[in-house]
Coordinates of C-alpha atoms in Angstrom, one line a residue:
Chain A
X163 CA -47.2 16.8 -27.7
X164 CA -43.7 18.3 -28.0
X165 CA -43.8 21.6 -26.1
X166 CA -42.6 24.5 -28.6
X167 CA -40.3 26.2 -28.4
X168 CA -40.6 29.8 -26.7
X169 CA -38.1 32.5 -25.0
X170 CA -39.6 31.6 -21.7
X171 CA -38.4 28.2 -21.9
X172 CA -34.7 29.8 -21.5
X173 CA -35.7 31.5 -18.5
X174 CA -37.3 28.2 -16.9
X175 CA -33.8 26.6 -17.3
X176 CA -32.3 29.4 -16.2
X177 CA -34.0 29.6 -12.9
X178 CA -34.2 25.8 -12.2
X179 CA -30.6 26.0 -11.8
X180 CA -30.0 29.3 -9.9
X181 CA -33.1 31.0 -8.3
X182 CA -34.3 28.1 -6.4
X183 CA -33.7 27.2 -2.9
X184 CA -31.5 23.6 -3.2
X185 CA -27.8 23.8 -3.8
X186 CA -26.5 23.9 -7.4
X187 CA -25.1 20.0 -7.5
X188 CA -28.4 18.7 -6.5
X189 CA -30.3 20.5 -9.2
X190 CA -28.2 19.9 -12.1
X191 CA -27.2 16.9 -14.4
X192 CA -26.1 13.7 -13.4
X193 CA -23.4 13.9 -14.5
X194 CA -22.4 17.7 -12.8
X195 CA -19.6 17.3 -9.6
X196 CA -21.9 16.4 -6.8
X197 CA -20.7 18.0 -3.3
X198 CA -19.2 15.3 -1.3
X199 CA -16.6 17.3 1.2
X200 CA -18.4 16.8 4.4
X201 CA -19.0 19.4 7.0
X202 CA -15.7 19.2 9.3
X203 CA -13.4 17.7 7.3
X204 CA -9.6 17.9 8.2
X205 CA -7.1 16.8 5.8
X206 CA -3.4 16.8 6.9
X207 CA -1.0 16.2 3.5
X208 CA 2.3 14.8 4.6
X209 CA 5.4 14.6 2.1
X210 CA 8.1 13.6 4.4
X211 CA 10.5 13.7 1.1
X212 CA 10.2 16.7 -0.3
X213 CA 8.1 20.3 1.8
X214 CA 8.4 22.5 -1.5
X215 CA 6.3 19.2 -3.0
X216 CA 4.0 19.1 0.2
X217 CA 3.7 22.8 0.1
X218 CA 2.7 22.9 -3.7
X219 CA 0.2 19.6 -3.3
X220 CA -1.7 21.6 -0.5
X221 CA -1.7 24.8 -2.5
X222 CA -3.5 23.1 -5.9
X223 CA -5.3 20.8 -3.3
X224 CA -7.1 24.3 -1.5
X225 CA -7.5 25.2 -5.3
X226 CA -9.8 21.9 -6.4
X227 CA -11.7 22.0 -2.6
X228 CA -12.7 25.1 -3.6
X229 CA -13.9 24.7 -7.3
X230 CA -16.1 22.4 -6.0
X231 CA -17.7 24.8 -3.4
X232 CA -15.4 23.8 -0.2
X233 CA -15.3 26.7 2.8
X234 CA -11.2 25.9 2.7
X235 CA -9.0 27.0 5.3
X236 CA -5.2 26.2 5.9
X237 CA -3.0 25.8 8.4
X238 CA 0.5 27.0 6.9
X239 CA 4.0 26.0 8.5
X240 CA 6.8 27.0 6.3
X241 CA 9.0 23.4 6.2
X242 CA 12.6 24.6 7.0
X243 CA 13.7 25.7 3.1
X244 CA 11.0 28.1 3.6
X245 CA 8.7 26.4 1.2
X246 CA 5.2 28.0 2.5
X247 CA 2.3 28.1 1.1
X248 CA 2.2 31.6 -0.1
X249 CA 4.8 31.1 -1.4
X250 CA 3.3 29.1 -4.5
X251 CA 0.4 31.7 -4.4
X252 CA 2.2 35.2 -4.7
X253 CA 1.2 35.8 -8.1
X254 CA -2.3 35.3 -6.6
X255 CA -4.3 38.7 -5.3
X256 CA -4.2 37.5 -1.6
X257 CA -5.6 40.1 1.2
X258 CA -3.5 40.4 3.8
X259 CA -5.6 42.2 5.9
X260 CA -4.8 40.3 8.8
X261 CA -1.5 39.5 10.4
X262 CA -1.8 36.5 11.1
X263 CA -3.4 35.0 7.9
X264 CA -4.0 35.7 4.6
X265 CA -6.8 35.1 2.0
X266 CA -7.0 34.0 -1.6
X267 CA -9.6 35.9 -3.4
X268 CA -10.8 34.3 -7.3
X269 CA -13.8 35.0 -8.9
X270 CA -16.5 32.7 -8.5
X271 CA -14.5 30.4 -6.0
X272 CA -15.0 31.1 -2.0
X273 CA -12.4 32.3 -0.7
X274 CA -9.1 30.0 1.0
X275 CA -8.1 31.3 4.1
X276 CA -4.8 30.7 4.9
X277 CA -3.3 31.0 8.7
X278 CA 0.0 31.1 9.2
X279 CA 1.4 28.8 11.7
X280 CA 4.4 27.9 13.1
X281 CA 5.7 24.7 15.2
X282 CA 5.3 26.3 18.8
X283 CA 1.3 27.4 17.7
X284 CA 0.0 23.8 18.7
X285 CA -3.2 25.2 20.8
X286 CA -3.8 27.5 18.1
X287 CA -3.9 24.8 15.5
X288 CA -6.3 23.0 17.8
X289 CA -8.6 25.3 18.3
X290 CA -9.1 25.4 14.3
X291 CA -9.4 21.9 14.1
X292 CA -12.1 21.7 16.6
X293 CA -13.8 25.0 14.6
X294 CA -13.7 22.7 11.3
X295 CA -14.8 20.0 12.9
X296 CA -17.8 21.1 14.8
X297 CA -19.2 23.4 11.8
X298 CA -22.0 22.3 10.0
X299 CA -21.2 24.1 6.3
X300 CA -19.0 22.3 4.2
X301 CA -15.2 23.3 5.8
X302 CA -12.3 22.1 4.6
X303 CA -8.9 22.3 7.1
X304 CA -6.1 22.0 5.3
X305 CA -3.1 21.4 7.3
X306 CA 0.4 21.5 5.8
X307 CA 2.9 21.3 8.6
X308 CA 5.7 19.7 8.2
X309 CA 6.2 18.3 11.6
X310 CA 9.2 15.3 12.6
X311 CA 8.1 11.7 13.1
X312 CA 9.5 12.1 16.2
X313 CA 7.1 15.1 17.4
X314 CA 3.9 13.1 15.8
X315 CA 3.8 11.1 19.6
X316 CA 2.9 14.4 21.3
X317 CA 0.9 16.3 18.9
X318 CA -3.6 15.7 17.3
X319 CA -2.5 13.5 14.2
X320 CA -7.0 13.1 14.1
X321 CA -8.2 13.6 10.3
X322 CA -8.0 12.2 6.9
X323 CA -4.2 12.1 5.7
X324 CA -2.7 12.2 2.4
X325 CA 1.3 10.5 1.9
X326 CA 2.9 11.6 -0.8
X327 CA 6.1 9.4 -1.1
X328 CA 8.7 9.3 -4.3
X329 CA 8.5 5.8 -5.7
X330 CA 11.5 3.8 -4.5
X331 CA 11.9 1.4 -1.5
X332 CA 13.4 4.3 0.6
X333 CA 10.8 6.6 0.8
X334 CA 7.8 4.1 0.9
X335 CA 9.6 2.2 4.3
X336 CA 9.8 6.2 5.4
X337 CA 6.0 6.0 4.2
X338 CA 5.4 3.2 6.1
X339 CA 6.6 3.9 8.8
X340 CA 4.4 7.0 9.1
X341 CA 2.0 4.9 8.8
X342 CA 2.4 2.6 11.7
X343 CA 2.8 6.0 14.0
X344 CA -0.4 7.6 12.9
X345 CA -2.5 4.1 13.0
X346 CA -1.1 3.6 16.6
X347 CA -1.9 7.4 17.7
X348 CA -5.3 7.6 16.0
X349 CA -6.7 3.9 14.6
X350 CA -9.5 5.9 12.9
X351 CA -7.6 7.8 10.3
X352 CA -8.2 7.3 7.0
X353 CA -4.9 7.6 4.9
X354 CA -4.7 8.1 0.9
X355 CA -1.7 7.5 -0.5
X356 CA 0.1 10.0 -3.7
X357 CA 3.9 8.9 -5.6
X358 CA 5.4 11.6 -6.6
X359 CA 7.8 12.1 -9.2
X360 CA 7.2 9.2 -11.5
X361 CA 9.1 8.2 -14.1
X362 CA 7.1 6.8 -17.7
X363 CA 8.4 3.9 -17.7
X364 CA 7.5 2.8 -13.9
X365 CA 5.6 0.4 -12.6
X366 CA 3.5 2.3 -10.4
X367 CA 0.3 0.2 -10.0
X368 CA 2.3 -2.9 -9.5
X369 CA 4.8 -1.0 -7.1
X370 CA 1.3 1.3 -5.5
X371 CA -0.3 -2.2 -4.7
X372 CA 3.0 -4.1 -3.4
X373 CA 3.2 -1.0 -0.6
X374 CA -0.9 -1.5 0.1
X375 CA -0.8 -4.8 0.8
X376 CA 1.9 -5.5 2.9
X377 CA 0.3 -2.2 5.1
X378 CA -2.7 -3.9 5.3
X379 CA -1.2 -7.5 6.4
X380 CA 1.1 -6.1 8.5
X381 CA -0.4 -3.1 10.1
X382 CA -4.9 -4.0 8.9
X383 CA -4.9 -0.5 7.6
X384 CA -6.6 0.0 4.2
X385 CA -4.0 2.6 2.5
X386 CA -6.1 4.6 -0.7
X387 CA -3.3 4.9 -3.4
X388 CA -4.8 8.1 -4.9
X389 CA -2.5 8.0 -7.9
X390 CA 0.7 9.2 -9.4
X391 CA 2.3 12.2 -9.8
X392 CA 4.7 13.3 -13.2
X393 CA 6.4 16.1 -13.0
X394 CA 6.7 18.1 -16.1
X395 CA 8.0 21.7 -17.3
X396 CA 4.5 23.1 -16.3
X397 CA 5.3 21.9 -12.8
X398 CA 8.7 23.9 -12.8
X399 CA 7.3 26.7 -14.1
X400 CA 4.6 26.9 -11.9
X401 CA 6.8 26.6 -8.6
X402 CA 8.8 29.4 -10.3
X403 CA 5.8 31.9 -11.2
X404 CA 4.6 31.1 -7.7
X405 CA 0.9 30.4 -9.3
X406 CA -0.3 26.9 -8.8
X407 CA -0.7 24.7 -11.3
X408 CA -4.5 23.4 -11.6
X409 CA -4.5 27.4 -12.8
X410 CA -2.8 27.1 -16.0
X411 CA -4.5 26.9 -19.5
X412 CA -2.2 25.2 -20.9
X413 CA -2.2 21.1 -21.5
X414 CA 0.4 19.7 -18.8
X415 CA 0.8 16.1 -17.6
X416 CA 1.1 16.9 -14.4
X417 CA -2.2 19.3 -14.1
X418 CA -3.8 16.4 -15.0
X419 CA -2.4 14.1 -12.7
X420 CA -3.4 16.9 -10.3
X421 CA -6.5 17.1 -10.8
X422 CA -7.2 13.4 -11.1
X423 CA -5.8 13.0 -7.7
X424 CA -7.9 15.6 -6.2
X425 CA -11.2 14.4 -7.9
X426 CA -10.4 10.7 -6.7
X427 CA -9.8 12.3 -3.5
X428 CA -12.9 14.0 -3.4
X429 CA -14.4 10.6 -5.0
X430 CA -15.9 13.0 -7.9
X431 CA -14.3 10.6 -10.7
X432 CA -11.8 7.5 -11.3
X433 CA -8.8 9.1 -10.3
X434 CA -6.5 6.8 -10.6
X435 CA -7.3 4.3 -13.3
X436 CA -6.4 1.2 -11.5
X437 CA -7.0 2.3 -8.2
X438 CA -10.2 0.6 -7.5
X439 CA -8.2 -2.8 -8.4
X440 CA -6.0 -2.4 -5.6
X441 CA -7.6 -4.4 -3.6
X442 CA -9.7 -6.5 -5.4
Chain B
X99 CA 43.7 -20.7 -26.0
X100 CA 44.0 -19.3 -22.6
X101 CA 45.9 -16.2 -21.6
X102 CA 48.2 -16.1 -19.0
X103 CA 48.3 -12.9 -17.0
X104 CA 51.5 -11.9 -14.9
X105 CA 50.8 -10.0 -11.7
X106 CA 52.9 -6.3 -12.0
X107 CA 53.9 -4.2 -9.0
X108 CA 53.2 -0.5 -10.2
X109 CA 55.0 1.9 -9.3
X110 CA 53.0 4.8 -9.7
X111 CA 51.0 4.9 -6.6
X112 CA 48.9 7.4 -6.8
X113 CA 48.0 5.6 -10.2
X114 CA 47.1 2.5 -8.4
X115 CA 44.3 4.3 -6.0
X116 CA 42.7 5.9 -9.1
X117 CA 42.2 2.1 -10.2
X118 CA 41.4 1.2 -6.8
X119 CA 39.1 4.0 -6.8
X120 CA 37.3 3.3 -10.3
X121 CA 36.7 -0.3 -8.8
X122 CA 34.7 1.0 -5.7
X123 CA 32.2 3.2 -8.4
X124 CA 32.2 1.1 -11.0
X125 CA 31.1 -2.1 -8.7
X126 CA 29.9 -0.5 -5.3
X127 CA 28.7 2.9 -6.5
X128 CA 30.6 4.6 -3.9
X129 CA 31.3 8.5 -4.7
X130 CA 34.9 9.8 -4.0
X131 CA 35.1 12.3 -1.7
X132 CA 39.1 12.8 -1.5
X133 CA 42.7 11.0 -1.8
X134 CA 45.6 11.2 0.8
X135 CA 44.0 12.6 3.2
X136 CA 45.6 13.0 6.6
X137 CA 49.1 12.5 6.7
X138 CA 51.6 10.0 7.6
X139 CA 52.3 11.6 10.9
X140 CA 49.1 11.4 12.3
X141 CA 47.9 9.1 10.2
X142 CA 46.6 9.3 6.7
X143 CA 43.7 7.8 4.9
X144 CA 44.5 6.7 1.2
X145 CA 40.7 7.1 -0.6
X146 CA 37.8 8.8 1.5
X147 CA 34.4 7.1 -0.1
X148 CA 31.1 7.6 0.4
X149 CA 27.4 5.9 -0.4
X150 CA 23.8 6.7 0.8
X151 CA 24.6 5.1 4.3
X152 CA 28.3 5.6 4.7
X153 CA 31.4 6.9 4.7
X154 CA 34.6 4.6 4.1
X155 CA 38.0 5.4 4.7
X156 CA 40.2 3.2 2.6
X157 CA 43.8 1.9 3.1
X158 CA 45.8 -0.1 0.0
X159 CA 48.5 -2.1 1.3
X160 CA 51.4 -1.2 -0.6
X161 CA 54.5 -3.6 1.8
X162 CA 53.4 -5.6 4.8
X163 CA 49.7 -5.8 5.9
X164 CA 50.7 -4.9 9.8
X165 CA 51.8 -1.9 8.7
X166 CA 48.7 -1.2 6.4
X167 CA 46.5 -2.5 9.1
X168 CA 48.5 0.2 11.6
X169 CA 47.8 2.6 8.9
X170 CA 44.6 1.9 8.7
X171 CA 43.7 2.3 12.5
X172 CA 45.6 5.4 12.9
X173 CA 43.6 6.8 9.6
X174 CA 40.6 6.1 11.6
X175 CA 41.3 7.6 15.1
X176 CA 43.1 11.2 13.1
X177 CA 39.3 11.3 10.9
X178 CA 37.2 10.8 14.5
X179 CA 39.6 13.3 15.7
X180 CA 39.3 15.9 12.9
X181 CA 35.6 15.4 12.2
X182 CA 34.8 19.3 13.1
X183 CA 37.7 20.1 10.9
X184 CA 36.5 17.8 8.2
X185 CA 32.9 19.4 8.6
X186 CA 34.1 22.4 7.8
X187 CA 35.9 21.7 5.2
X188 CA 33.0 19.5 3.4
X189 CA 30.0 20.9 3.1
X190 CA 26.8 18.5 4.0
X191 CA 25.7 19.1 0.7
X192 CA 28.9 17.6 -0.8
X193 CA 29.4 14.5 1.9
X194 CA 27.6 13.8 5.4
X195 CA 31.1 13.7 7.5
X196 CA 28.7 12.4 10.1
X197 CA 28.0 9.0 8.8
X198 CA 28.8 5.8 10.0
X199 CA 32.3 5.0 9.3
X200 CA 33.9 1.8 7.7
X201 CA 37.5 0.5 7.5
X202 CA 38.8 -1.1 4.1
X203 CA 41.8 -2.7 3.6
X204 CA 43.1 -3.8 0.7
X205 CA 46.4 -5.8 0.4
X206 CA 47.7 -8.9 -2.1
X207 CA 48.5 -11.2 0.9
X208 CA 46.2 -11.5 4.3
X209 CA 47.8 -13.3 7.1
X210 CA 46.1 -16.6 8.0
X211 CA 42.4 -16.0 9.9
X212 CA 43.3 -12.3 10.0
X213 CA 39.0 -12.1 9.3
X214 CA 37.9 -13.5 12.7
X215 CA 41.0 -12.2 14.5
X216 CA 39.5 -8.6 13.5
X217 CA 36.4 -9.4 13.8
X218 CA 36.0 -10.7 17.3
X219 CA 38.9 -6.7 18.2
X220 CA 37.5 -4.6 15.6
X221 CA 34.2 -2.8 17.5
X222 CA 34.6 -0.2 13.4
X223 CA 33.0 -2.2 10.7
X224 CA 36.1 -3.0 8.8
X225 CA 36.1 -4.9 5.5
X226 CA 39.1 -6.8 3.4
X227 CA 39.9 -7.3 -0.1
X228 CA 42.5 -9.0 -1.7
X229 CA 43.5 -7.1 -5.1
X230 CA 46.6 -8.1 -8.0
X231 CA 47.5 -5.7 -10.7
X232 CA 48.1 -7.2 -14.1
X233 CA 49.2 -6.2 -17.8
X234 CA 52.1 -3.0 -17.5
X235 CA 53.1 -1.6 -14.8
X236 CA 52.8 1.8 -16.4
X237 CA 48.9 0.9 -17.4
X238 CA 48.1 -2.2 -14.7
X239 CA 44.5 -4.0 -14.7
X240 CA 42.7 -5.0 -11.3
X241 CA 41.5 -8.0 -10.1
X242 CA 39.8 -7.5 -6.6
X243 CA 37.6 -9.9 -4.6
X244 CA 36.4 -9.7 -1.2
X245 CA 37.6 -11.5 1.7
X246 CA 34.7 -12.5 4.4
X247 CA 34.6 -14.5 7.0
X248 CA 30.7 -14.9 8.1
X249 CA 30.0 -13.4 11.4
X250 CA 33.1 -12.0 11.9
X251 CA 34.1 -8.8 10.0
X252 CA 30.7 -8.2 8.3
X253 CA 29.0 -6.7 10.6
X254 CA 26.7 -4.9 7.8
X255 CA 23.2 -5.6 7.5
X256 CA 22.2 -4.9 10.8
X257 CA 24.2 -1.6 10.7
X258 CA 22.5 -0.7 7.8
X259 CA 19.6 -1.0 8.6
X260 CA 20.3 1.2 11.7
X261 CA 22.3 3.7 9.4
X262 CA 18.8 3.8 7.2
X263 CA 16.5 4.8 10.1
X264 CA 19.1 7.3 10.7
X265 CA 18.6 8.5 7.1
X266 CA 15.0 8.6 6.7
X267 CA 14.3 9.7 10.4
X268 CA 12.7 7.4 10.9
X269 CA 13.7 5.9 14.5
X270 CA 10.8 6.5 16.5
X271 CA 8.6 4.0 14.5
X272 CA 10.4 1.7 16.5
X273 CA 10.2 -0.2 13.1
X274 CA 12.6 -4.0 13.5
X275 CA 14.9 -5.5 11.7
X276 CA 13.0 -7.8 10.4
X277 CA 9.8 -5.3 9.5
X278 CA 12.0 -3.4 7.3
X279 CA 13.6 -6.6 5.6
X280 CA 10.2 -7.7 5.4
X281 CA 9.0 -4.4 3.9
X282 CA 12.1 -4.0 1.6
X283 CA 11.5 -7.8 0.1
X284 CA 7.8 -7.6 0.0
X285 CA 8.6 -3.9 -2.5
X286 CA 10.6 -6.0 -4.5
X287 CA 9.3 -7.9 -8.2

């Protein structure tokens, strides 16, 4: 017999989702984000092309990590333009509280803690990694430095990277050879591949699968192509507010693209829509 | 019906590097950084050009090809001589003055083997082409081809490839030859 329907019934939903003692993604629908950043992760996000693009990647990155319940921390170098990440979060209320770092503070997100670094603070960087690392809450290290190839022989390249690279031969050999250096330094990264300003007309699965399998012939690394990256008036605007972009109301191409990437980074959706064909 | 074209000697020389000059866009998408450059003293350089992975300093034979050739070589050693001057004068933004550096020479007539003769005393990466102006003389068309003798003058791919590490930074992959020619062919359709 179909139980009628009362006012207490509200308040049974109500608490099955919020007063009990499980988390929130293992209580709720199917079909709610399920938590699935790990305790200890660190995530380095390299875009040898372009730091104001690496800068603004991590920035909406910290963002999506965090909407989905991360603890996110980030270690900050300014590349050499000056392209921070603060920079893309002015607008934001951050506490500065602390000299050395500074924290983003939205309602019903935890807060991103961001440390400021700069080349010369390797120990320093270190010592956070092997914090995130050895916690057992769900941490996130962010780390957006924008370090030479050159300086990747002497310095912890240990974590889960994401390439961005623009999509012509140039920057994917630059790509690839990144690659080769982090494999040979640490064989047990994972690494996730982004393009970046895409054109509508490009090839991009065709071109994104090209790059994969000639890495994984020539180098046996399985390279993740995460998915591709348009850049729109939104984006532009966004860089120039100083506000990120996954923060916007308004429908944008490249929010979306954003947020895809994240999610299949996270592995909360498809991401990419032919990204699981890759290797097939 | 075919049309006979009569090769014109035009005067106008400055008129004649502005063709030469439209050639090296329109088929090798250099970008021109400056005309006469130098001068004869010291030597001169008639079209300073530019791509991704170079800088070329080009000489248009106008008499004898020794003395173009002379011109040329002098052009060369007054640009590695100047360079800080150049620097100054060019900001990076406009042209990388630190770029590898390639001799052109163009001229109507080459002496006999003058390829492999060059190639075998020429440690610059020097490269020939043979041009003839048609139509007027006041408004002349170009015909230019380029004059190669395999494994002599061209000494580009392997320079290129060492110019585009260079570029992208990308030296201490310690990345070959033949991985990036592999790489670069495999990204292709």
């Amino acid at each position: 017999m179909e139980k009628p329907t009362t006012h207490g019934r509200g308040l049974e939903e109500v608490s099955r989702y919020y007063l009990s003692g499980g988390t929130r993604e293992e209580q709720g629908p199917s079909n709610r984000p399920r938590r699935v950043c790990g305790s200890g992760r660190i995530v380095r996000v390299c875009h040898p092309g372009s730091g104001l693009m690496q800068s603004c990647i991590v920035a909406n990155l910290a963002l999506e990590l965090a909407r989905n319940r991360s603890s996110v921390v980030v270690w900050d170098c300014p590349s050499p333009d000056g392209a921070g990440l603060e920079s893309f979060m002015e607008s934001l209320d951050l506490d500065q509280q602390e000299p050395a770092s500074a924290t983003v503070r939205l309602y019903g997100l935890p807060d991103i803690v961001i440390h400021r670094g700069n080349g010369a603070d390797s120990d320093k960087l270190s010592d956070l990694v092997s914090e995130v690392s050895a916690s057992k809450d769900d941490r996130c290290l962010l780390v957006n430095s924008h370090a030479s190839l050159e300086s990747f022989r002497t310095v912890d390249l240990s974590g889960e990277w994401i390439l961005l690279a623009r999509p012509d031969e140039k920057e994917l050999l630059r790509c690839y050879a990144y690659i080769r250096v982090i494999h040979e330094q640490e064989p047990s990264c994972t690494i996730s591949l982004v393009l970046d300003d895409v054109g509508q007309d490009q090839d991009i699965s065709g071109m994104a699968e090209r790059f994969t399998v000639f890495i994984e012939d020539r180098l046996r690394v399985s390279v993740r192509f995460l998915g591709a990256l348009r850049h729109d008036g939104y984006l532009r605007r966004s860089i120039r507010e100083k506000r990120p972009l996954v923060l916007w109301q308004g429908q944008s191409g490249t929010k979306d693209d954003l947020t895809s990437i994240s999610a299949g980074f996270l592995g909360l959706g498809q991401g990419w829509p032919n990204r699981m064909d890759l290797h097939e | 019906m075919s049309r006979i074209l009569k090769p014109v000697c035009a005067r106008n020389v400055e008129y004649v590097h502005q063709v030469v000059a439209r050639y090296f866009i329109d088929e090798h998408e250099f970008r021109i950084v400056e005309y006469n450059l130098g001068n004869a003293f010291t030597g001169n350089i008639d079209i300073l050009a530019a791509d991704t992975v170079s800088l070329f300093l080009v000489t248009i034979n106008r008499a004898d090809f020794a003395g173009a050739l002379l011109r040329s070589l002098t052009g060369y050693r007054w640009f590695c001589e100047n360079r800080d001057f150049l620097r100054r004068v060019y900001p990076p933004e406009d042209v990388n003055i630190d770029l590898p550096v390639e001799l052109i020479i163009l001229s109507e007539e080459f002496p006999p083997e003058i390829p492999s003769v060059l190639g075998e005393v020429c440690s610059v990466p020097l490269r020939l082409y043979r041009y003839r102006l048609f139509g007027q003389e006041e408004d002349p068309d170009i015909f230019v081809e380029e004059i190669c003798s395999e494994g002599t003058v061209d000494h580009g791919p392997s320079r290129d490839l060492d110019a585009l590490r260079k570029e992208l930074a990308i030296e201490p992959a310690g990345l070959s030859d033949e991985d990036i020619r592999d790489f670069l062919k495999a990204m292709k359709v």
